[in-house]
């Protein structure tokens, strides 16, 4: 009789959604263990994603409704995937910069978080950590920076750490085992293989008014003895001024002008072009010609460029201006990344990733003729903006060269 009564009581508790029985999930999918685990994560802010959830937490403290706890969990997952940065305000800031002629781009890999899916995971998962695991950023910097993060501390150091944590949330979830990474504020390239830093050296990045874009892509091929086709922006804002000042500038720098971008484009006499017609940053007149600097030892791109196709027409390349690497701040380019050690990077790419042997590549390079090297193993490329970075020597902080620490406000 007592046994039957006990079974009835358990059944009533289950039907009522009571969460007081260890291991038994209530109507919203919570066990007492789940609740305690999530509240511990939330109060500690273990993954720096409690932003904007304070009011819900206060409501839960009053009525202990697990439905509110579910809303908090979904909000925490959204913040973990899409950051605590006020993205609407940031987009407005970026639009304002563009309207002032500043070339800027910051890729925001936002993910759509479905509340029903998160709550379904809650009902199936053995722990809250299991629910959160698929949403934790795969960029190794996320967990490395978290080790230095102290919630509640308000100073410039912690602000840089927090913003850099948030930026890892906005990066892709793939390509973090073997990859090339350029950290713009640090002016540094790193080659990670199997998660280990196997090569790093200085780079030159874009000027504050002509920024290197923050984005991810995939390196697919290398160009030896490249030609340099100038973008219309560089022609309009830089080259024309030099040509007007010195009509022999093009000839002296091995540059030719063509009447289009097709393979059948014909060379044009530069003296027949009304250069002033196309000059100026705000000039919208389409430029109908193409300017190309031929392969040579004096080519602006040097002897090699590394290609990861993207809509910004940026890449990594050799450079003639080696002296600039001696400077601490190296924001001098039109967006592309100039490499301090292009030969060393070429050698590493040739030995482990290219379809062509290093000997053949070196032979082609010495020919001073343009040639292409396909990669049989493509390499993820991440161009990042981390003013706080944890490297082999620990945490380092860097100047906010493009002003993103100011324009990316936390919610």
CSV table of C-alpha atoms in Angstrom, one decimal:
chain,number,residue,atom,x,y,z
A,1,UNK,CA,0.0,0.0,0.0
A,2,UNK,CA,2.8,2.4,1.0
A,3,UNK,CA,4.6,1.5,-2.3
A,4,UNK,CA,1.5,2.3,-4.4
A,5,UNK,CA,1.1,5.6,-2.6
A,6,UNK,CA,4.7,6.5,-3.2
A,7,UNK,CA,4.3,5.8,-6.9
A,8,UNK,CA,1.2,8.0,-7.0
A,9,UNK,CA,3.1,10.9,-5.4
A,10,UNK,CA,6.0,10.6,-7.9
A,11,UNK,CA,3.5,10.6,-10.7
A,12,UNK,CA,1.8,13.7,-9.4
A,13,UNK,CA,5.1,15.5,-9.0
A,14,UNK,CA,6.1,14.7,-12.6
A,15,UNK,CA,2.8,15.9,-13.9
A,16,UNK,CA,3.0,19.1,-11.9
A,17,UNK,CA,6.5,19.9,-13.4
A,18,UNK,CA,8.1,19.9,-10.0
A,19,UNK,CA,11.9,20.2,-10.3
A,20,UNK,CA,12.7,19.1,-6.8
A,21,UNK,CA,13.6,15.5,-7.6
A,22,UNK,CA,17.3,15.0,-8.5
A,23,UNK,CA,17.7,13.8,-12.1
A,24,UNK,CA,14.1,14.4,-13.1
A,25,UNK,CA,13.5,17.2,-15.6
A,26,UNK,CA,10.6,19.5,-15.1
A,27,UNK,CA,8.2,20.6,-17.8
A,28,UNK,CA,10.7,23.1,-19.1
A,29,UNK,CA,13.5,20.5,-19.3
A,30,UNK,CA,15.4,21.5,-16.1
A,31,UNK,CA,16.7,19.3,-13.3
A,32,UNK,CA,17.9,20.8,-10.1
A,33,UNK,CA,21.4,19.9,-11.2
A,34,UNK,CA,20.9,21.7,-14.5
A,35,UNK,CA,19.6,24.8,-12.6
A,36,UNK,CA,22.5,24.9,-10.2
A,37,UNK,CA,25.1,24.3,-13.0
A,38,UNK,CA,23.7,27.1,-15.2
A,39,UNK,CA,23.3,29.6,-12.3
A,40,UNK,CA,26.9,28.9,-11.4
A,41,UNK,CA,28.1,29.5,-15.0
A,42,UNK,CA,25.9,32.6,-15.2
A,43,UNK,CA,27.0,34.2,-11.9
A,44,UNK,CA,30.6,33.5,-12.6
A,45,UNK,CA,30.0,34.6,-16.2
A,46,UNK,CA,32.3,31.7,-17.2
A,47,UNK,CA,32.0,32.4,-20.9
A,48,UNK,CA,31.6,36.2,-20.8
A,49,UNK,CA,28.0,36.1,-22.2
A,50,UNK,CA,25.7,37.3,-19.4
A,51,UNK,CA,25.3,40.7,-20.9
A,52,UNK,CA,21.7,42.1,-21.1
A,53,UNK,CA,20.3,39.3,-19.0
A,54,UNK,CA,20.4,40.9,-15.6
A,55,UNK,CA,16.6,41.7,-15.5
A,56,UNK,CA,15.7,38.1,-16.3
A,57,UNK,CA,18.0,37.0,-13.5
A,58,UNK,CA,16.3,39.3,-11.0
A,59,UNK,CA,12.9,38.0,-12.1
A,60,UNK,CA,14.1,34.4,-11.6
A,61,UNK,CA,15.4,35.3,-8.1
A,62,UNK,CA,11.9,36.4,-7.1
A,63,UNK,CA,9.8,33.5,-8.5
A,64,UNK,CA,12.2,30.7,-9.3
A,65,UNK,CA,10.3,30.0,-12.6
A,66,UNK,CA,12.3,27.6,-14.8
A,67,UNK,CA,10.6,29.2,-17.8
A,68,UNK,CA,12.6,32.4,-17.1
A,69,UNK,CA,15.7,30.2,-16.6
A,70,UNK,CA,15.1,28.9,-20.2
A,71,UNK,CA,15.0,32.5,-21.5
A,72,UNK,CA,18.3,33.2,-19.8
A,73,UNK,CA,19.8,30.1,-21.3
A,74,UNK,CA,18.7,31.1,-24.8
A,75,UNK,CA,20.0,34.6,-24.3
A,76,UNK,CA,23.3,33.3,-23.0
A,77,UNK,CA,23.7,31.1,-26.1
A,78,UNK,CA,22.9,34.0,-28.4
A,79,UNK,CA,25.5,36.2,-26.7
A,80,UNK,CA,28.0,33.4,-26.9
A,81,UNK,CA,27.5,33.0,-30.6
A,82,UNK,CA,26.9,36.7,-31.6
A,83,UNK,CA,28.8,38.7,-28.9
A,84,UNK,CA,28.0,41.3,-26.4
A,85,UNK,CA,28.9,44.1,-28.8
A,86,UNK,CA,26.1,46.5,-29.8
A,87,UNK,CA,26.3,45.5,-33.4
A,88,UNK,CA,23.6,48.0,-34.6
A,89,UNK,CA,25.6,50.9,-33.2
A,90,UNK,CA,28.8,49.4,-34.7
A,91,UNK,CA,27.3,49.1,-38.1
A,92,UNK,CA,26.2,52.8,-37.9
A,93,UNK,CA,29.7,53.8,-36.9
A,94,UNK,CA,31.1,51.9,-39.9
A,95,UNK,CA,28.7,53.5,-42.2
A,96,UNK,CA,29.7,56.9,-40.9
A,97,UNK,CA,33.4,56.1,-41.5
A,98,UNK,CA,32.6,55.0,-45.0
A,99,UNK,CA,30.7,58.2,-45.7
A,100,UNK,CA,33.8,60.1,-44.7
A,101,UNK,CA,35.9,58.2,-47.2
A,102,UNK,CA,37.5,55.8,-44.8
A,103,UNK,CA,37.9,52.3,-46.3
A,104,UNK,CA,36.9,50.0,-43.5
A,105,UNK,CA,35.3,46.5,-43.2
A,106,UNK,CA,34.8,44.2,-40.2
A,107,UNK,CA,33.2,40.8,-40.9
A,108,UNK,CA,30.5,39.9,-38.5
A,109,UNK,CA,29.8,36.2,-38.6
A,110,UNK,CA,26.4,36.3,-36.9
A,111,UNK,CA,24.5,33.0,-36.4
A,112,UNK,CA,20.8,32.5,-36.2
A,113,UNK,CA,19.9,31.0,-32.8
A,114,UNK,CA,16.6,29.2,-32.6
A,115,UNK,CA,15.2,29.1,-29.1
A,116,UNK,CA,13.3,25.9,-29.7
A,117,UNK,CA,16.5,24.2,-30.8
A,118,UNK,CA,18.4,25.3,-27.7
A,119,UNK,CA,15.6,24.1,-25.4
A,120,UNK,CA,15.4,20.8,-27.2
A,121,UNK,CA,19.2,20.4,-26.5
A,122,UNK,CA,18.5,21.2,-22.9
A,123,UNK,CA,16.0,18.3,-22.6
A,124,UNK,CA,18.4,15.9,-24.3
A,125,UNK,CA,21.7,17.0,-22.8
A,126,UNK,CA,23.3,15.5,-19.7
A,127,UNK,CA,24.6,18.9,-18.6
A,128,UNK,CA,24.5,22.6,-19.3
A,129,UNK,CA,28.1,22.4,-20.5
A,130,UNK,CA,26.8,19.9,-23.2
A,131,UNK,CA,24.2,22.5,-24.3
A,132,UNK,CA,26.8,25.3,-24.5
A,133,UNK,CA,29.6,23.3,-26.1
A,134,UNK,CA,28.5,23.6,-29.8
A,135,UNK,CA,28.3,27.4,-29.3
A,136,UNK,CA,31.7,28.1,-27.7
A,137,UNK,CA,34.0,29.8,-30.2
A,138,UNK,CA,36.6,27.5,-31.7
A,139,UNK,CA,39.2,30.3,-32.1
A,140,UNK,CA,41.9,29.3,-29.5
A,141,UNK,CA,42.1,32.9,-28.4
A,142,UNK,CA,38.7,32.7,-26.8
A,143,UNK,CA,39.7,30.4,-24.0
A,144,UNK,CA,43.2,31.8,-23.7
A,145,UNK,CA,41.7,35.4,-23.2
A,146,UNK,CA,39.1,34.1,-20.8
A,147,UNK,CA,41.9,33.0,-18.5
A,148,UNK,CA,42.8,36.7,-18.1
A,149,UNK,CA,39.2,38.0,-17.9
A,150,UNK,CA,38.0,39.3,-14.5
A,151,UNK,CA,34.3,40.2,-14.5
A,152,UNK,CA,33.6,43.5,-12.8
A,153,UNK,CA,37.1,45.0,-13.2
A,154,UNK,CA,36.8,48.3,-15.1
A,155,UNK,CA,40.1,49.4,-16.6
A,156,UNK,CA,41.6,49.7,-20.1
A,157,UNK,CA,43.4,46.4,-19.9
A,158,UNK,CA,40.2,44.5,-19.0
A,159,UNK,CA,38.3,46.4,-21.7
A,160,UNK,CA,40.7,45.3,-24.4
A,161,UNK,CA,40.6,41.7,-23.1
A,162,UNK,CA,36.8,41.8,-23.1
A,163,UNK,CA,36.5,43.3,-26.6
A,164,UNK,CA,39.0,40.8,-27.9
A,165,UNK,CA,37.0,37.9,-26.4
A,166,UNK,CA,33.8,39.3,-28.0
A,167,UNK,CA,35.5,39.5,-31.4
A,168,UNK,CA,36.4,35.8,-31.3
A,169,UNK,CA,32.7,35.1,-31.1
A,170,UNK,CA,32.1,36.9,-34.4
A,171,UNK,CA,34.7,34.8,-36.3
A,172,UNK,CA,34.0,31.6,-38.2
A,173,UNK,CA,33.7,28.3,-36.2
A,174,UNK,CA,36.0,26.5,-38.6
A,175,UNK,CA,39.6,26.7,-39.7
A,176,UNK,CA,41.3,26.9,-36.4
A,177,UNK,CA,43.7,23.9,-36.5
A,178,UNK,CA,46.1,24.7,-39.3
A,179,UNK,CA,45.8,28.4,-40.5
A,180,UNK,CA,47.5,31.7,-41.2
A,181,UNK,CA,46.5,34.6,-39.0
A,182,UNK,CA,47.3,38.3,-39.3
A,183,UNK,CA,46.6,40.3,-36.2
A,184,UNK,CA,46.3,43.9,-37.5
A,185,UNK,CA,47.0,45.9,-34.2
A,186,UNK,CA,50.0,43.7,-33.6
A,187,UNK,CA,51.3,43.9,-37.2
A,188,UNK,CA,52.1,40.3,-36.9
A,189,UNK,CA,51.6,37.1,-39.0
A,190,UNK,CA,51.5,33.7,-37.4
A,191,UNK,CA,51.3,30.3,-39.1
A,192,UNK,CA,49.6,27.7,-36.9
A,193,UNK,CA,50.0,24.0,-37.8
A,194,UNK,CA,48.1,21.5,-35.7
A,195,UNK,CA,47.4,24.3,-33.2
A,196,UNK,CA,51.1,25.1,-32.8
A,197,UNK,CA,52.7,28.4,-33.8
A,198,UNK,CA,55.3,27.2,-36.3
A,199,UNK,CA,56.2,30.6,-37.8
A,200,UNK,CA,55.6,34.2,-37.0
A,201,UNK,CA,57.0,37.5,-38.3
A,202,UNK,CA,56.1,41.2,-38.8
A,203,UNK,CA,53.8,42.5,-41.4
A,204,UNK,CA,52.7,45.9,-42.7
A,205,UNK,CA,48.9,46.5,-42.8
A,206,UNK,CA,46.6,49.2,-44.2
A,207,UNK,CA,46.6,52.8,-43.2
A,208,UNK,CA,43.9,54.0,-40.7
A,209,UNK,CA,42.1,55.7,-43.7
A,210,UNK,CA,42.6,52.7,-46.0
A,211,UNK,CA,42.2,49.8,-43.6
A,212,UNK,CA,43.1,46.1,-44.1
A,213,UNK,CA,39.7,44.4,-43.9
A,214,UNK,CA,38.9,42.1,-41.0
A,215,UNK,CA,37.6,38.8,-42.5
A,216,UNK,CA,38.4,35.1,-43.2
A,217,UNK,CA,39.2,33.3,-46.4
A,218,UNK,CA,41.2,30.4,-47.8
A,219,UNK,CA,44.6,30.6,-49.5
A,220,UNK,CA,44.4,28.6,-52.7
A,221,UNK,CA,47.4,29.6,-54.8
A,222,UNK,CA,50.7,31.6,-55.0
A,223,UNK,CA,51.9,34.0,-57.7
A,224,UNK,CA,55.6,34.1,-58.5
A,225,UNK,CA,57.0,37.3,-60.1
A,226,UNK,CA,53.6,38.9,-60.0
A,227,UNK,CA,52.4,41.9,-62.0
A,228,UNK,CA,50.5,44.5,-60.1
A,229,UNK,CA,47.1,45.6,-61.4
A,230,UNK,CA,46.2,48.7,-59.5
A,231,UNK,CA,42.7,49.0,-58.1
A,232,UNK,CA,40.6,52.0,-59.4
A,233,UNK,CA,40.8,53.5,-55.9
A,234,UNK,CA,44.6,53.5,-55.9
A,235,UNK,CA,44.6,54.9,-59.4
A,236,UNK,CA,42.2,57.7,-58.5
A,237,UNK,CA,43.6,58.6,-55.1
A,238,UNK,CA,47.3,58.0,-55.5
A,239,UNK,CA,48.6,57.2,-59.0
A,240,UNK,CA,47.0,60.1,-60.9
A,241,UNK,CA,48.5,62.7,-58.5
A,242,UNK,CA,52.0,61.2,-59.2
A,243,UNK,CA,51.5,61.1,-63.0
A,244,UNK,CA,50.3,64.7,-63.1
A,245,UNK,CA,53.4,65.7,-61.2
A,246,UNK,CA,55.7,63.6,-63.3
A,247,UNK,CA,54.5,62.4,-66.8
A,248,UNK,CA,57.4,59.9,-67.0
A,249,UNK,CA,56.4,58.2,-63.7
A,250,UNK,CA,54.7,55.3,-65.4
A,251,UNK,CA,57.6,54.5,-67.7
A,252,UNK,CA,60.1,54.8,-64.8
A,253,UNK,CA,58.1,52.3,-62.8
A,254,UNK,CA,57.5,49.8,-65.6
A,255,UNK,CA,53.8,50.5,-65.7
A,256,UNK,CA,51.5,50.2,-68.7
A,257,UNK,CA,48.0,51.3,-69.4
A,258,UNK,CA,45.4,49.1,-71.1
A,259,UNK,CA,42.0,50.1,-72.5
A,260,UNK,CA,40.1,47.5,-70.4
A,261,UNK,CA,40.3,44.5,-68.2
A,262,UNK,CA,39.8,41.7,-70.7
A,263,UNK,CA,42.5,39.5,-72.2
A,264,UNK,CA,42.1,41.3,-75.5
A,265,UNK,CA,42.7,44.8,-74.0
A,266,UNK,CA,45.1,47.0,-76.0
A,267,UNK,CA,47.9,49.1,-74.6
A,268,UNK,CA,47.2,52.8,-74.5
A,269,UNK,CA,49.5,55.8,-74.7
A,270,UNK,CA,49.3,57.4,-71.3
A,271,UNK,CA,49.7,60.9,-72.8
A,272,UNK,CA,46.3,60.5,-74.6
A,273,UNK,CA,44.5,60.1,-71.3
A,274,UNK,CA,42.8,63.1,-69.5
A,275,UNK,CA,44.0,62.0,-66.1
A,276,UNK,CA,42.4,64.9,-64.2
A,277,UNK,CA,39.0,63.6,-65.3
A,278,UNK,CA,39.3,60.6,-63.0
A,279,UNK,CA,41.2,62.2,-60.1
A,280,UNK,CA,40.0,62.6,-56.5
A,281,UNK,CA,38.7,60.4,-53.7
A,282,UNK,CA,35.1,61.6,-54.3
A,283,UNK,CA,35.2,61.3,-58.0
A,284,UNK,CA,32.6,58.8,-59.3
A,285,UNK,CA,33.6,58.9,-63.0
A,286,UNK,CA,34.2,55.2,-64.0
A,287,UNK,CA,37.9,54.6,-64.9
A,288,UNK,CA,37.8,52.8,-68.3
A,289,UNK,CA,41.5,51.8,-68.3
A,290,UNK,CA,43.7,49.4,-66.3
A,291,UNK,CA,47.2,50.2,-65.0
A,292,UNK,CA,49.6,47.3,-64.6
A,293,UNK,CA,53.1,47.2,-63.3
A,294,UNK,CA,55.1,44.4,-65.0
A,295,UNK,CA,57.1,41.7,-63.3
A,296,UNK,CA,60.5,42.9,-62.3
A,297,UNK,CA,62.9,43.2,-59.4
A,298,UNK,CA,61.4,46.6,-58.7
A,299,UNK,CA,57.7,45.6,-58.7
A,300,UNK,CA,55.8,46.9,-55.7
A,301,UNK,CA,54.7,43.3,-54.9
A,302,UNK,CA,58.2,42.0,-54.9
A,303,UNK,CA,58.7,38.4,-56.2
A,304,UNK,CA,55.7,36.6,-54.6
A,305,UNK,CA,52.1,37.1,-53.5
A,306,UNK,CA,49.9,34.8,-51.6
A,307,UNK,CA,46.3,34.6,-52.8
A,308,UNK,CA,43.2,34.0,-50.8
A,309,UNK,CA,40.3,35.1,-53.1
A,310,UNK,CA,38.1,37.8,-51.6
A,311,UNK,CA,35.9,40.7,-52.6
A,312,UNK,CA,38.4,43.3,-51.3
A,313,UNK,CA,41.2,42.4,-53.7
A,314,UNK,CA,43.7,42.1,-50.8
A,315,UNK,CA,46.5,39.6,-50.4
A,316,UNK,CA,49.9,39.0,-48.8
A,317,UNK,CA,53.0,39.9,-50.7
A,318,UNK,CA,56.7,40.7,-50.8
A,319,UNK,CA,57.7,44.4,-50.7
A,320,UNK,CA,60.5,46.7,-51.8
A,321,UNK,CA,60.1,48.9,-48.7
A,322,UNK,CA,62.0,46.7,-46.2
A,323,UNK,CA,63.0,49.6,-44.0
A,324,UNK,CA,59.4,50.1,-42.8
A,325,UNK,CA,59.6,46.8,-40.8
A,326,UNK,CA,61.9,48.5,-38.4
A,327,UNK,CA,59.0,50.7,-37.2
A,328,UNK,CA,56.8,49.7,-34.2
A,329,UNK,CA,53.6,50.9,-35.9
A,330,UNK,CA,53.3,49.6,-39.4
A,331,UNK,CA,50.0,50.8,-40.9
A,332,UNK,CA,51.3,52.0,-44.3
A,333,UNK,CA,49.6,50.0,-47.1
A,334,UNK,CA,46.4,50.3,-49.2
A,335,UNK,CA,44.9,47.3,-47.4
A,336,UNK,CA,47.2,44.5,-48.5
A,337,UNK,CA,49.6,42.8,-46.1
A,338,UNK,CA,53.3,43.2,-46.8
A,339,UNK,CA,55.5,40.4,-45.4
A,340,UNK,CA,58.8,40.7,-43.7
A,341,UNK,CA,59.7,37.1,-44.6
A,342,UNK,CA,58.0,36.2,-47.8
A,343,UNK,CA,60.7,33.7,-48.9
A,344,UNK,CA,60.4,31.8,-45.6
A,345,UNK,CA,56.6,31.6,-46.0
A,346,UNK,CA,56.9,30.5,-49.6
A,347,UNK,CA,59.3,27.7,-48.5
A,348,UNK,CA,56.9,26.5,-45.8
A,349,UNK,CA,53.9,26.6,-48.2
A,350,UNK,CA,55.9,24.8,-50.9
A,351,UNK,CA,57.1,22.0,-48.6
A,352,UNK,CA,53.8,21.2,-47.1
A,353,UNK,CA,50.9,22.5,-49.1
A,354,UNK,CA,51.8,23.1,-52.8
A,355,UNK,CA,51.3,20.8,-55.7
A,356,UNK,CA,54.8,21.9,-57.1
A,357,UNK,CA,58.1,21.1,-55.6
A,358,UNK,CA,60.3,23.7,-53.9
A,359,UNK,CA,63.0,23.2,-56.5
A,360,UNK,CA,60.6,23.9,-59.4
A,361,UNK,CA,59.2,26.9,-57.6
A,362,UNK,CA,62.6,28.4,-57.0
A,363,UNK,CA,63.5,27.8,-60.7
A,364,UNK,CA,60.3,29.7,-61.8
A,365,UNK,CA,61.1,32.5,-59.4
A,366,UNK,CA,64.6,33.0,-60.8
A,367,UNK,CA,63.1,33.2,-64.3
A,368,UNK,CA,61.6,36.7,-63.5
A,369,UNK,CA,58.5,35.6,-65.4
A,370,UNK,CA,55.0,35.4,-63.9
A,371,UNK,CA,53.9,31.9,-62.9
A,372,UNK,CA,51.3,30.3,-60.6
A,373,UNK,CA,51.6,27.7,-57.9
A,374,UNK,CA,48.4,25.9,-56.9
A,375,UNK,CA,48.0,24.6,-53.3
A,376,UNK,CA,46.8,21.0,-53.0
A,377,UNK,CA,46.2,21.7,-49.4
A,378,UNK,CA,44.3,25.0,-49.0
A,379,UNK,CA,45.1,27.1,-45.9
A,380,UNK,CA,42.5,29.0,-43.9
A,381,UNK,CA,43.4,32.6,-43.5
A,382,UNK,CA,42.1,34.8,-40.7
A,383,UNK,CA,42.7,38.5,-40.7
A,384,UNK,CA,41.8,39.5,-37.1
A,385,UNK,CA,41.7,42.6,-35.0
A,386,UNK,CA,42.8,41.7,-31.4
A,387,UNK,CA,44.1,44.5,-29.2
A,388,UNK,CA,44.6,41.8,-26.6
A,389,UNK,CA,46.3,38.7,-27.7
A,390,UNK,CA,47.8,35.7,-25.8
A,391,UNK,CA,50.9,34.4,-27.6
A,392,UNK,CA,53.9,32.3,-26.5
A,393,UNK,CA,55.0,35.1,-24.1
A,394,UNK,CA,51.6,35.5,-22.5
A,395,UNK,CA,49.1,38.3,-22.7
A,396,UNK,CA,50.0,41.4,-24.8
A,397,UNK,CA,48.1,44.6,-25.4
A,398,UNK,CA,48.2,46.7,-28.6
A,399,UNK,CA,47.2,50.2,-29.7
A,400,UNK,CA,43.7,50.6,-31.2
A,401,UNK,CA,45.1,51.5,-34.6
A,402,UNK,CA,41.7,51.6,-36.4
A,403,UNK,CA,39.6,52.8,-33.5
A,404,UNK,CA,37.5,49.6,-33.2
A,405,UNK,CA,38.0,49.6,-29.4
A,406,UNK,CA,35.9,52.8,-29.3
A,407,UNK,CA,33.3,52.0,-32.0
A,408,UNK,CA,32.5,48.5,-30.7
A,409,UNK,CA,30.6,49.3,-27.5
A,410,UNK,CA,29.5,46.5,-25.1
A,411,UNK,CA,25.8,46.0,-24.4
